[in-house]
């Protein structure tokens, strides 16, 4: 569970940082953001995974044998899962580049397990229900309570101007691909471990490089000449933001790395629900940034620095939390935590 919590914390920080930077550093170009994230995420992921292979206490030759033996079956499916993750990021960056706040995105990502649950019910008549999904009255109550808390928190707690349907198709695609990703990971690892009789730790760790290779598929956006030209023109700005970009990509890599390793002890749905709690630190940081933004405006200033990162009031306007709804927000957060607890214990 600790690994899933770490993944959620990384995701919360990533969502906040991406919202602040996508329209500045990447000039609102989701393709540039995807290219950088796919390249850096895959590279950093392979480096960290390699270090884990050599210093994690498992014989490297055993891990390599597992990877090469099962590459043509389970390895390829994990590769596809990595590619799906990259495509999720593509739609995620599109959503962030529109006139919406980060908590809307965080809320929908957090609600992904609800859609997985619905998807599993659709498959029930075909005998394809996932063994790991807990279907009981209490589990259903937990899911409903969590989803209601998330929905109400997103719907009534923010002042920022909402896009008038401009990004809905990217939002729908992001959720749908996230569902497919969770389903694919759940089925591949669950059936793979059962079929091969290999321990979950060794099996997951051995196939992790395949995931990062699939994640690198996101770099395909630079095949188009116009995307390469736009990226080249933006290189000076990217150099200026090198350190923040590196920090963001380390966080992004941490999201998927910790999530993948958390599957050693948790099923994919439970892991996703725990990670979904990232909406809470996103909300907390949004409150802090709202207060900081108001403070700057009262002083007649248009910019300030937090941990040496320059922020202007225009960027901070994306985090407008209504003061009059704080109690309601707290109730929503309690509902989210309570719903999660009920589901996990059901």
Coordinates of C-alpha atoms in Angstrom, one line a residue:
X1 CA 0.0 0.0 0.0
X2 CA 2.9 2.3 0.7
X3 CA 4.0 2.1 -3.0
X4 CA 0.5 3.1 -4.2
X5 CA 0.5 6.0 -1.8
X6 CA 3.9 7.2 -3.1
X7 CA 2.5 6.9 -6.7
X8 CA -0.5 9.0 -5.7
X9 CA 1.7 11.7 -4.1
X10 CA 3.9 11.8 -7.2
X11 CA 0.8 12.1 -9.4
X12 CA -0.6 15.0 -7.2
X13 CA 2.6 17.0 -7.6
X14 CA 2.8 16.2 -11.3
X15 CA -0.7 17.4 -11.9
X16 CA -0.1 20.7 -10.1
X17 CA 3.3 21.3 -11.8
X18 CA 2.0 20.3 -15.3
X19 CA -0.9 22.7 -15.0
X20 CA 1.4 25.5 -14.1
X21 CA 3.8 24.8 -16.9
X22 CA 1.9 23.3 -19.9
X23 CA 0.8 26.7 -21.2
X24 CA 4.1 28.4 -20.4
X25 CA 7.0 26.0 -21.0
X26 CA 5.3 24.0 -23.8
X27 CA 3.2 27.0 -25.0
X28 CA 0.0 24.9 -24.8
X29 CA 1.3 22.3 -27.2
X30 CA 0.3 18.9 -25.9
X31 CA 2.5 17.1 -28.4
X32 CA 5.7 18.8 -27.1
X33 CA 4.7 17.9 -23.6
X34 CA 4.1 14.3 -24.6
X35 CA 7.4 14.0 -26.5
X36 CA 9.4 15.2 -23.5
X37 CA 7.4 13.1 -21.0
X38 CA 7.7 9.9 -23.2
X39 CA 11.4 10.3 -23.8
X40 CA 12.4 11.4 -20.3
X41 CA 9.9 9.0 -18.6
X42 CA 11.1 6.0 -20.6
X43 CA 14.8 6.9 -20.1
X44 CA 14.5 7.5 -16.4
X45 CA 12.3 4.5 -16.0
X46 CA 14.8 2.2 -17.7
X47 CA 17.7 3.6 -15.6
X48 CA 15.8 3.2 -12.3
X49 CA 14.5 -0.3 -13.2
X50 CA 18.1 -1.3 -14.2
X51 CA 19.4 -0.2 -10.9
X52 CA 16.6 -2.1 -9.2
X53 CA 17.5 -5.2 -11.2
X54 CA 21.2 -5.0 -10.1
X55 CA 20.7 -3.8 -6.5
X56 CA 17.3 -5.1 -5.6
X57 CA 18.4 -8.4 -4.2
X58 CA 17.1 -10.6 -7.1
X59 CA 19.5 -12.5 -9.4
X60 CA 19.7 -10.4 -12.6
X61 CA 20.1 -13.5 -14.8
X62 CA 16.8 -14.9 -13.5
X63 CA 15.0 -11.6 -14.3
X64 CA 16.5 -11.6 -17.8
X65 CA 15.5 -15.2 -18.4
X66 CA 11.9 -14.3 -17.3
X67 CA 11.8 -11.3 -19.7
X68 CA 13.2 -13.2 -22.7
X69 CA 11.1 -16.3 -22.1
X70 CA 7.8 -14.5 -21.8
X71 CA 8.4 -11.5 -24.0
X72 CA 6.4 -12.8 -26.9
X73 CA 3.3 -13.3 -24.8
X74 CA 3.1 -11.3 -21.5
X75 CA 5.9 -8.9 -22.4
X76 CA 4.2 -7.6 -25.5
X77 CA 1.0 -7.0 -23.5
X78 CA 2.9 -5.0 -21.0
X79 CA 4.5 -3.1 -23.9
X80 CA 1.0 -2.3 -25.1
X81 CA 0.1 -1.1 -21.6
X82 CA 3.0 1.3 -21.7
X83 CA 1.9 2.6 -25.0
X84 CA -1.6 3.1 -23.6
X85 CA -0.1 5.1 -20.7
X86 CA 1.6 7.4 -23.2
X87 CA -1.6 7.9 -25.0
X88 CA -3.4 8.7 -21.7
X89 CA -0.7 11.4 -21.2
X90 CA -1.4 12.9 -24.6
X91 CA -5.1 13.5 -23.8
X92 CA -4.1 14.5 -20.2
X93 CA -1.9 17.3 -21.6
X94 CA -4.6 18.4 -24.0
X95 CA -7.1 18.7 -21.0
X96 CA -4.6 20.7 -19.0
X97 CA -3.8 23.1 -21.8
X98 CA -7.5 24.1 -22.0
X99 CA -9.2 26.6 -19.6
X100 CA -9.8 24.2 -16.8
X101 CA -8.4 23.6 -13.3
X102 CA -6.2 20.7 -12.3
X103 CA -8.7 19.3 -9.8
X104 CA -11.1 18.5 -12.6
X105 CA -8.5 16.3 -14.2
X106 CA -7.4 14.9 -10.9
X107 CA -11.0 14.0 -10.0
X108 CA -11.6 12.2 -13.3
X109 CA -8.4 10.3 -13.0
X110 CA -9.3 9.3 -9.4
X111 CA -12.7 8.0 -10.6
X112 CA -11.2 5.7 -13.1
X113 CA -11.7 2.6 -10.9
X114 CA -15.4 3.3 -11.0
X115 CA -15.4 2.9 -14.8
X116 CA -13.3 -0.2 -14.5
X117 CA -16.0 -1.6 -12.1
X118 CA -18.7 -0.8 -14.6
X119 CA -16.7 -2.3 -17.4
X120 CA -16.2 -5.5 -15.4
X121 CA -20.0 -5.7 -14.9
X122 CA -20.5 -5.4 -18.7
X123 CA -18.1 -8.4 -19.2
X124 CA -19.9 -10.4 -16.5
X125 CA -22.3 -12.2 -18.9
X126 CA -19.4 -13.3 -21.0
X127 CA -17.6 -14.9 -18.1
X128 CA -14.7 -12.4 -18.3
X129 CA -15.1 -10.8 -14.9
X130 CA -11.8 -10.1 -13.2
X131 CA -11.2 -12.3 -10.2
X132 CA -9.5 -9.5 -8.2
X133 CA -12.4 -7.1 -8.3
X134 CA -14.4 -7.2 -5.1
X135 CA -18.1 -7.2 -5.9
X136 CA -20.1 -7.0 -2.7
X137 CA -22.8 -4.6 -1.4
X138 CA -20.2 -2.9 0.8
X139 CA -17.7 -2.6 -2.1
X140 CA -20.5 -1.0 -4.2
X141 CA -21.3 1.4 -1.4
X142 CA -17.7 2.4 -1.0
X143 CA -17.4 3.0 -4.8
X144 CA -20.5 5.1 -4.9
X145 CA -19.5 7.2 -1.8
X146 CA -16.0 7.8 -3.3
X147 CA -17.3 8.8 -6.7
X148 CA -20.0 11.1 -5.2
X149 CA -17.4 12.8 -3.1
X150 CA -15.1 13.3 -6.0
X151 CA -17.9 14.5 -8.3
X152 CA -19.3 17.0 -5.7
X153 CA -15.8 18.3 -4.9
X154 CA -15.1 18.9 -8.6
X155 CA -18.6 20.3 -9.4
X156 CA -19.1 22.9 -6.6
X157 CA -15.8 23.9 -5.2
X158 CA -14.0 25.9 -7.8
X159 CA -14.3 29.4 -9.3
X160 CA -12.1 28.9 -12.3
X161 CA -13.8 29.3 -15.7
X162 CA -14.7 26.0 -17.2
X163 CA -14.2 25.2 -20.8
X164 CA -17.4 25.0 -22.7
X165 CA -17.0 21.4 -23.9
X166 CA -13.7 22.2 -25.7
X167 CA -11.8 19.4 -24.1
X168 CA -14.6 16.8 -23.3
X169 CA -13.5 14.4 -26.0
X170 CA -9.9 14.4 -24.7
X171 CA -11.3 13.9 -21.2
X172 CA -13.4 10.9 -22.3
X173 CA -10.5 9.4 -24.2
X174 CA -8.2 9.8 -21.2
X175 CA -10.7 8.0 -19.0
X176 CA -11.4 5.2 -21.5
X177 CA -7.7 4.6 -22.2
X178 CA -7.0 4.5 -18.4
X179 CA -9.7 1.9 -18.0
X180 CA -8.2 -0.2 -20.8
X181 CA -4.7 0.2 -19.3
X182 CA -5.9 -1.0 -15.8
X183 CA -7.8 -3.9 -17.4
X184 CA -4.8 -5.0 -19.5
X185 CA -2.4 -4.7 -16.5
X186 CA -4.8 -6.6 -14.3
X187 CA -5.3 -9.5 -16.7
X188 CA -1.7 -9.8 -17.9
X189 CA -0.1 -9.8 -14.5
X190 CA -2.8 -11.9 -12.8
X191 CA -2.9 -14.6 -15.4
X192 CA 0.8 -14.4 -16.1
X193 CA 1.8 -15.0 -12.5
X194 CA -0.8 -17.8 -12.2
X195 CA 0.3 -19.5 -15.5
X196 CA 4.0 -19.3 -15.1
X197 CA 4.1 -20.0 -11.3
X198 CA 6.7 -17.2 -11.0
X199 CA 6.6 -15.1 -7.9
X200 CA 4.8 -11.8 -8.3
X201 CA 7.9 -9.7 -7.4
X202 CA 10.2 -11.3 -10.0
X203 CA 7.5 -11.5 -12.7
X204 CA 6.5 -7.8 -12.4
X205 CA 10.1 -6.5 -12.1
X206 CA 11.3 -8.6 -15.0
X207 CA 8.5 -7.2 -17.3
X208 CA 8.9 -3.6 -16.2
X209 CA 11.5 -2.8 -19.0
X210 CA 8.8 -3.8 -21.6
X211 CA 6.5 -1.2 -20.1
X212 CA 9.0 1.6 -20.4
X213 CA 9.7 0.6 -24.1
X214 CA 6.0 0.9 -24.8
X215 CA 5.9 4.2 -22.9
X216 CA 8.5 5.6 -25.4
X217 CA 5.9 5.2 -28.2
X218 CA 4.7 8.6 -27.2
X219 CA 7.7 10.1 -29.0
X220 CA 6.0 9.2 -32.3
X221 CA 4.5 12.7 -32.4
X222 CA 7.8 14.0 -33.7
X223 CA 7.4 12.0 -36.9
X224 CA 5.4 14.9 -38.4
X225 CA 7.6 17.7 -39.7
X226 CA 5.5 20.5 -38.4
X227 CA 5.8 19.1 -34.8
X228 CA 9.6 18.9 -35.2
X229 CA 9.7 22.5 -36.4
X230 CA 7.6 23.7 -33.5
X231 CA 9.7 21.8 -31.0
X232 CA 12.9 23.2 -32.5
X233 CA 11.6 26.7 -32.2
X234 CA 10.7 26.1 -28.5
X235 CA 14.1 24.7 -27.5
X236 CA 15.4 27.9 -26.0
X237 CA 12.4 28.0 -23.6
X238 CA 12.8 24.3 -22.8
X239 CA 16.4 24.9 -21.9
X240 CA 15.3 27.7 -19.6
X241 CA 12.9 25.3 -17.8
X242 CA 15.3 22.4 -17.8
X243 CA 15.4 21.9 -14.0
X244 CA 11.6 22.1 -13.5
X245 CA 11.1 19.8 -16.4
X246 CA 13.5 17.3 -15.0
X247 CA 11.7 17.4 -11.6
X248 CA 8.4 16.9 -13.3
X249 CA 9.6 14.0 -15.3
X250 CA 11.1 12.3 -12.2
X251 CA 7.7 12.7 -10.6
X252 CA 5.9 11.3 -13.7
X253 CA 8.2 8.3 -13.8
X254 CA 7.6 7.8 -10.1
X255 CA 3.8 7.6 -10.7
X256 CA 4.1 4.6 -13.0
X257 CA 7.1 3.0 -11.3
X258 CA 5.5 2.9 -7.9
X259 CA 2.2 1.9 -9.3
X260 CA 3.7 -1.0 -11.1
X261 CA 5.5 -2.3 -8.1
X262 CA 2.5 -1.8 -5.9
X263 CA 0.8 -4.6 -7.9
X264 CA 3.0 -7.1 -6.1
X265 CA 0.6 -6.9 -3.1
X266 CA -2.5 -5.1 -4.4
X267 CA -4.8 -5.8 -7.3
X268 CA -4.9 -3.1 -10.0
X269 CA -8.3 -1.6 -9.0
X270 CA -7.4 -1.3 -5.3
X271 CA -4.0 0.3 -6.3
X272 CA -5.8 2.7 -8.6
X273 CA -8.3 3.8 -5.9
X274 CA -5.4 4.5 -3.4
X275 CA -3.6 6.4 -6.1
X276 CA -6.8 8.3 -6.8
X277 CA -6.5 9.9 -3.4
X278 CA -4.1 12.3 -5.1
X279 CA -7.1 14.6 -5.6
X280 CA -6.8 15.5 -1.9
X281 CA -3.2 16.9 -2.0
X282 CA -4.1 18.6 -5.3
X283 CA -7.0 20.3 -3.4
X284 CA -4.7 21.3 -0.5
X285 CA -2.1 22.7 -2.8
X286 CA -4.8 24.5 -4.7
X287 CA -6.0 26.2 -1.5
X288 CA -2.4 27.2 -0.7
X289 CA -1.8 28.6 -4.2
X290 CA -5.2 30.5 -4.0
X291 CA -4.1 32.1 -0.8
X292 CA -0.7 33.0 -2.2
X293 CA -2.3 34.4 -5.4
X294 CA -4.6 36.6 -3.3
X295 CA -1.7 37.8 -1.2
X296 CA 0.2 38.8 -4.3
X297 CA -2.8 40.8 -5.7
X298 CA -3.3 42.5 -2.3
X299 CA 0.3 43.7 -2.5
X300 CA -0.1 44.9 -6.1
X301 CA 2.4 42.3 -7.4
X302 CA 2.0 40.3 -10.5
X303 CA 4.5 37.5 -9.7
X304 CA 6.3 35.8 -6.9
X305 CA 8.6 32.8 -6.2
X306 CA 7.9 29.5 -4.4
X307 CA 11.0 27.4 -3.8
X308 CA 12.8 29.6 -6.4
X309 CA 10.1 28.9 -9.1
X310 CA 8.7 32.0 -10.5
X311 CA 4.9 32.1 -10.7
X312 CA 2.7 34.9 -12.0
X313 CA -0.9 35.7 -11.0
X314 CA -2.2 34.7 -14.4
X315 CA -0.8 31.1 -13.9
X316 CA -2.1 31.0 -10.3
X317 CA -5.6 32.0 -11.4
X318 CA -6.1 28.3 -12.4
X319 CA -6.3 27.5 -8.7
X320 CA -9.3 29.5 -7.4
X321 CA -10.9 27.8 -4.4
X322 CA -14.0 29.5 -3.1
X323 CA -13.6 30.4 0.6
X324 CA -17.3 30.0 1.3
X325 CA -17.3 26.3 0.3
X326 CA -14.4 25.1 2.5
X327 CA -16.6 23.2 4.9
X328 CA -18.4 21.5 1.9
X329 CA -15.0 20.6 0.5
X330 CA -14.0 19.0 3.8
X331 CA -17.1 16.9 3.8
X332 CA -16.4 15.8 0.3
X333 CA -12.8 14.8 1.2
X334 CA -14.1 12.8 4.3
X335 CA -16.6 11.0 1.9
X336 CA -13.7 10.1 -0.4
X337 CA -11.6 8.7 2.4
X338 CA -14.5 6.8 3.9
X339 CA -15.6 5.4 0.6
X340 CA -12.0 4.2 -0.1
X341 CA -11.8 2.6 3.4
X342 CA -15.2 0.8 2.9
X343 CA -14.1 -0.5 -0.5
X344 CA -10.7 -1.8 0.6
X345 CA -12.2 -3.5 3.7
X346 CA -15.2 -5.0 1.9

